[in-house]
Every structure is written in structure tokens, then in C-alpha cells.
Short mmCIF file of C-alpha atoms in Angstrom, two decimals:
data_model
loop_
_atom_site.label_atom_id
_atom_site.label_comp_id
_atom_site.label_asym_id
_atom_site.label_seq_id
_atom_site.Cartn_x
_atom_site.Cartn_y
_atom_site.Cartn_z
CA ASP A 1 23.52 -8.85 17.11
CA ALA A 2 25.74 -5.62 18.10
CA GLY A 3 24.56 -3.04 15.57
CA VAL A 4 26.17 -0.58 13.58
CA ILE A 5 28.79 0.51 15.31
CA GLN A 6 30.92 3.90 14.99
CA SER A 7 33.92 5.21 15.74
CA PRO A 8 34.49 7.79 17.32
CA ARG A 9 31.40 8.78 19.58
CA HIS A 10 33.03 11.87 19.63
CA GLU A 11 35.63 14.18 18.18
CA VAL A 12 36.77 17.56 18.89
CA THR A 13 39.38 18.96 16.02
CA GLU A 14 40.64 22.16 14.79
CA MET A 15 40.09 23.83 11.54
CA GLY A 16 42.39 22.52 8.67
CA GLN A 17 43.00 19.21 10.51
CA GLU A 18 41.55 15.73 8.52
CA VAL A 19 39.14 13.75 10.44
CA THR A 20 38.04 10.13 9.68
CA LEU A 21 34.91 8.58 10.59
CA ARG A 22 34.54 4.79 11.09
CA CYS A 23 31.61 2.67 10.55
CA LYS A 24 31.07 -1.11 10.97
CA PRO A 25 27.74 -2.49 9.15
CA ILE A 26 25.52 -4.74 10.29
CA SER A 27 26.97 -8.28 8.97
CA GLY A 28 25.19 -9.54 6.32
CA HIS A 29 24.08 -6.32 5.11
CA ASP A 30 24.75 -4.78 1.49
CA TYR A 31 23.72 -1.23 2.01
CA LEU A 32 25.37 1.24 3.65
CA PHE A 33 24.23 4.87 4.34
CA TRP A 34 26.02 8.26 5.91
CA TYR A 35 24.06 11.00 7.25
CA ARG A 36 24.86 14.37 8.45
CA GLN A 37 22.86 15.94 11.18
CA THR A 38 22.35 19.40 12.26
CA MET A 39 20.01 21.81 13.74
CA MET A 40 19.64 24.08 10.52
CA ARG A 41 19.82 21.43 7.87
CA GLY A 42 18.09 18.18 9.63
CA LEU A 43 19.31 15.10 8.76
CA GLU A 44 20.47 14.54 5.15
CA LEU A 45 21.92 11.74 3.16
CA LEU A 46 25.33 12.34 2.34
CA ILE A 47 26.27 8.98 0.45
CA TYR A 48 25.47 5.34 0.24
CA PHE A 49 27.24 2.32 -0.78
CA ASN A 50 25.42 -0.94 -2.23
CA ASN A 51 27.54 -3.64 -2.12
CA ASN A 52 30.55 -1.95 -1.15
CA VAL A 53 30.25 0.55 -4.56
CA PRO A 54 29.07 3.87 -4.05
CA ILE A 55 25.67 4.22 -5.55
CA ASP A 56 24.71 7.89 -5.04
CA ASP A 57 27.21 10.38 -3.45
CA SER A 58 24.99 13.39 -4.40
CA GLY A 59 24.73 14.77 -1.18
CA MET A 60 28.34 15.07 -0.54
CA PRO A 61 28.42 18.53 0.20
CA GLU A 62 32.34 19.29 -1.28
CA ASP A 63 35.40 17.54 -2.44
CA ARG A 64 36.55 17.67 1.05
CA PHE A 65 34.30 15.10 2.04
CA SER A 66 34.83 11.59 0.47
CA ALA A 67 34.18 8.43 1.44
CA LYS A 68 35.31 4.42 1.23
CA MET A 69 34.01 0.97 1.57
CA PRO A 70 37.08 -1.18 1.28
CA ASN A 71 34.95 -4.23 2.76
CA ALA A 72 31.62 -5.42 3.43
CA SER A 73 32.42 -4.70 7.01
CA PHE A 74 34.05 -1.39 7.35
CA SER A 75 33.26 2.21 5.80
CA THR A 76 35.25 5.54 6.14
CA LEU A 77 33.99 8.91 5.94
CA LYS A 78 36.76 11.60 5.71
CA ILE A 79 37.24 15.47 5.46
CA GLN A 80 40.09 17.11 4.46
CA PRO A 81 40.40 19.69 5.44
CA SER A 82 37.80 20.24 8.31
CA GLU A 83 36.00 23.69 8.86
CA PRO A 84 33.99 24.73 11.43
CA ARG A 85 30.75 24.61 9.70
CA ASP A 86 31.42 20.82 9.23
CA SER A 87 29.97 20.51 12.99
CA ALA A 88 27.46 17.80 12.94
CA VAL A 89 26.41 14.42 13.77
CA TYR A 90 27.57 12.21 11.53
CA PHE A 91 25.18 8.67 11.35
CA CYS A 92 26.37 5.39 9.36
CA ALA A 93 23.03 3.18 8.74
CA SER A 94 23.03 -0.28 6.75
CA SER A 95 19.81 -2.33 5.49
CA SER A 96 19.70 -5.95 4.04
CA GLY A 97 17.80 -4.70 0.88
CA HIS A 98 15.63 -2.29 -1.15
CA GLN A 99 13.93 0.24 0.83
CA GLU A 100 14.60 -2.29 3.84
CA THR A 101 14.78 -0.87 7.69
CA GLN A 102 18.20 1.24 8.10
CA TYR A 103 19.26 0.46 11.27
CA PHE A 104 21.48 3.51 12.48
CA GLY A 105 24.62 3.82 14.58
CA PRO A 106 24.53 5.92 17.39
CA GLY A 107 26.62 8.67 15.56
CA THR A 108 29.78 10.69 15.87
CA ARG A 109 29.57 13.94 17.03
CA LEU A 110 32.42 16.63 15.61
CA LEU A 111 32.91 19.73 16.43
CA VAL A 112 35.35 21.70 14.79
CA LEU A 113 36.64 24.51 16.26
CA ALA B 1 12.16 14.74 -6.07
CA GLN B 2 10.67 13.70 -3.26
CA SER B 3 10.14 15.71 0.26
CA VAL B 4 8.93 15.73 3.50
CA THR B 5 7.09 18.36 5.51
CA GLN B 6 6.57 17.81 9.77
CA PRO B 7 4.84 20.90 9.61
CA ASP B 8 5.15 20.86 14.01
CA ILE B 9 8.62 21.37 15.06
CA HIS B 10 7.21 20.69 18.80
CA ILE B 11 4.23 19.31 20.44
CA THR B 12 3.61 19.36 24.10
CA VAL B 13 1.35 16.16 25.28
CA SER B 14 0.08 15.33 28.95
CA GLU B 15 1.01 11.73 29.80
CA GLY B 16 -1.65 9.04 29.20
CA ALA B 17 -3.51 11.79 26.60
CA SER B 18 -3.43 11.08 22.86
CA LEU B 19 -1.09 11.68 20.28
CA GLU B 20 -0.85 12.81 16.36
CA LEU B 21 2.04 13.83 14.90
CA ARG B 22 1.80 14.85 10.97
CA CYS B 23 3.70 14.35 7.94
CA ASN B 24 2.67 15.71 4.37
CA TYR B 25 4.65 14.10 1.52
CA SER B 26 5.69 15.02 -2.19
CA TYR B 27 6.59 11.98 -4.28
CA GLY B 28 5.55 11.43 -8.11
CA ALA B 29 4.61 7.81 -7.90
CA THR B 30 3.33 5.33 -4.79
CA PRO B 31 5.54 6.23 -2.28
CA TYR B 32 7.49 4.05 1.04
CA LEU B 33 6.99 5.66 3.72
CA PHE B 34 8.54 5.55 7.47
CA TRP B 35 8.47 6.73 10.83
CA TYR B 36 11.85 6.94 12.94
CA VAL B 37 11.91 7.87 16.42
CA GLN B 38 15.39 9.65 17.92
CA SER B 39 16.24 9.80 21.85
CA PRO B 40 18.41 12.10 22.74
CA GLY B 41 22.07 11.09 22.28
CA GLN B 42 20.74 8.33 20.13
CA GLY B 43 20.22 7.03 16.52
CA LEU B 44 17.56 6.71 14.86
CA GLN B 45 15.25 3.74 15.37
CA LEU B 46 12.25 2.41 13.03
CA LEU B 47 8.67 2.45 14.51
CA LEU B 48 6.91 1.64 11.47
CA LYS B 49 7.15 1.44 7.39
CA TYR B 50 4.33 1.43 4.77
CA PHE B 51 5.10 -0.30 1.40
CA SER B 52 1.48 -1.54 -0.14
CA GLY B 53 -1.61 -3.10 1.16
CA ASP B 54 -3.74 -1.94 4.21
CA THR B 55 -3.27 1.85 4.81
CA LEU B 56 -3.44 1.61 8.60
CA VAL B 57 0.32 0.51 9.70
CA GLN B 58 0.84 -1.03 13.28
CA GLY B 59 4.38 -0.31 14.86
CA ILE B 60 6.23 -0.97 17.82
CA LYS B 61 5.42 0.57 20.91
CA GLY B 62 1.68 0.88 20.52
CA PHE B 63 2.42 3.42 17.26
CA GLU B 64 0.20 3.23 14.24
CA ALA B 65 0.05 5.35 11.14
CA GLU B 66 -2.38 5.69 8.48
CA PHE B 67 -1.37 6.33 4.60
CA LYS B 68 -4.06 8.78 3.05
CA ARG B 69 -3.11 9.04 -0.83
CA SER B 70 -5.63 11.84 -1.24
CA GLN B 71 -3.93 13.91 1.41
CA SER B 72 -0.50 12.97 0.91
CA SER B 73 -0.06 12.41 4.50
CA PHE B 74 1.04 9.74 6.65
CA ASN B 75 0.17 10.71 10.45
CA LEU B 76 1.49 8.84 13.51
CA ARG B 77 -0.53 8.39 16.34
CA LYS B 78 -0.67 6.56 19.65
CA PRO B 79 -3.70 6.49 21.85
CA SER B 80 -2.20 7.05 25.13
CA VAL B 81 1.58 8.27 25.42
CA HIS B 82 3.97 7.37 28.38
CA TRP B 83 6.64 9.56 29.48
CA SER B 84 9.16 7.61 27.72
CA ASP B 85 8.05 8.75 24.24
CA ALA B 86 9.24 12.11 24.57
CA ALA B 87 11.98 11.83 21.68
CA GLU B 88 11.88 13.53 18.24
CA TYR B 89 10.04 11.72 15.42
CA PHE B 90 11.04 11.69 11.81
CA CYS B 91 8.74 11.32 9.30
CA ALA B 92 11.16 9.79 5.77
CA VAL B 93 9.54 8.84 2.37
CA GLY B 94 11.56 6.67 0.04
CA ALA B 95 11.26 5.59 -3.72
CA ALA B 96 9.30 2.29 -4.91
CA ASN B 97 11.60 1.78 -7.96
CA PHE B 98 14.65 -0.68 -7.64
CA GLY B 99 18.14 1.06 -7.69
CA ASN B 100 16.84 4.04 -5.64
CA GLU B 101 17.74 3.54 -1.76
CA LYS B 102 17.58 7.09 -0.68
CA LEU B 103 15.39 8.31 2.07
CA THR B 104 14.18 11.77 2.20
CA PHE B 105 13.39 12.85 6.00
CA GLY B 106 11.45 15.28 7.32
CA THR B 107 12.70 17.94 9.83
CA GLY B 108 11.19 16.33 12.78
CA THR B 109 9.00 16.75 15.64
CA ARG B 110 10.31 16.92 19.06
CA LEU B 111 7.72 15.82 21.38
CA THR B 112 7.53 16.76 25.38
CA ILE B 113 5.61 14.50 27.88
CA ILE B 114 4.26 16.52 30.94
CA PRO B 115 3.28 14.70 33.84
#
């Protein structure tokens, strides 16, 4: 079992650039979650999907953020344009059912200069 | 809305000593409760979870937690810590109703182990 896979692991970009974070959930899992972790705000849920459909995006900070899940094995989180305050670690997690264990990926550490 | 409070930002414990990390939650119904651990540079790993039944829950790595409804608490314990337990620990609360999969995490407690 490869676990949740995220890419890239590290991303450094300049303010105003587009950033795309990628996630491959565990095969067979039908829930996918995107989280952001910062020192100031801790771990926040941004959005989650069930069967590729966005269920709750109330945590998405603003219109600059968008997430898609075109199929059961792939999801993206896009920031356009990026800002320095978007610097954080972004985690993807997946699970197999209602309140089942969420398995976290290793995270993408994003630095926006 | 659900919320979680972890009152201790940082705890230092001697190796071999006992450990208790505090977690208080706020939720209008019976909650689902979780403890996750995060090692430096890693994602979160589930230690244990409580859904219903026995209020004392056993987890991995020798951890246990006790659900106390009257105190709205779900404290994590370990009788004897090892140096490898140094990490950040997160308590989380989820909703029992189907259709709501959100987890709300506490701000975490950083655990330092001294020889």
C-alpha cells in the first residue's frame, strides 16, 4: 500500500504565480480531504470530496483557491494568484467511509516569496 | 459548531515517566473523537479513536484515551514514554451524523522527551 501520495513535496514560488498541488488518494477510498497547516491557524480543513464530488468547501479561504477531483485517483488544489500569506504545509488525506480513519499524505510545503 | 481545545502547547516529560495530554471538546451531540500524532516533517497518523461503547480506548504505540462525557474531555495517556514519542499530538472531533465528514482539530501539543 503506497499510502496517500502528494506532489511536489516542496514548492517555492513568487507572489502572483499559479501553484498546483497534487494528490493521489489510497485506492478504494471514496473521501478526499485537503488541509492547510500554519503556525498561526493550526490545521484547517479547506475542502473535502466524496466520490469525486465536492461536499464542503466552506474552508476555502477565497476565490484564489480552487480544488478539483476529475477521477477517483487524482485531485488538485490550485492557488492563482499566490500570495505570501498562502505559505503553509498543505496536506491531502483520504478515508474509506463515514468518520473512518483519515490517512494523511506527507504534505506539500509551500513558500510564496 | 464543533471545537477542540488543547490547553497545553508544549509538555516536557522524562523518558520512562507517565504522560497525559489534555483535550476538551465542544459538540452538541455524541462526538466522534480522535487522537493523531505528527512527527517532524511528516503527515498525521491516527493513534486511536472513540465512536461509542467502552469509554477507555486503546490505541497504537501503547497509548490510551478516556472519554468523559461529563467533563467533555478525551485525554490521552501513556504509562511510560519513550524518546520516540517526541512529536506533536492533535485531538480532533467529528460529527456522528452521516453526511458530515468534517474533523475539527485542536491546535496541538508538542511533546518533548528528556533523558
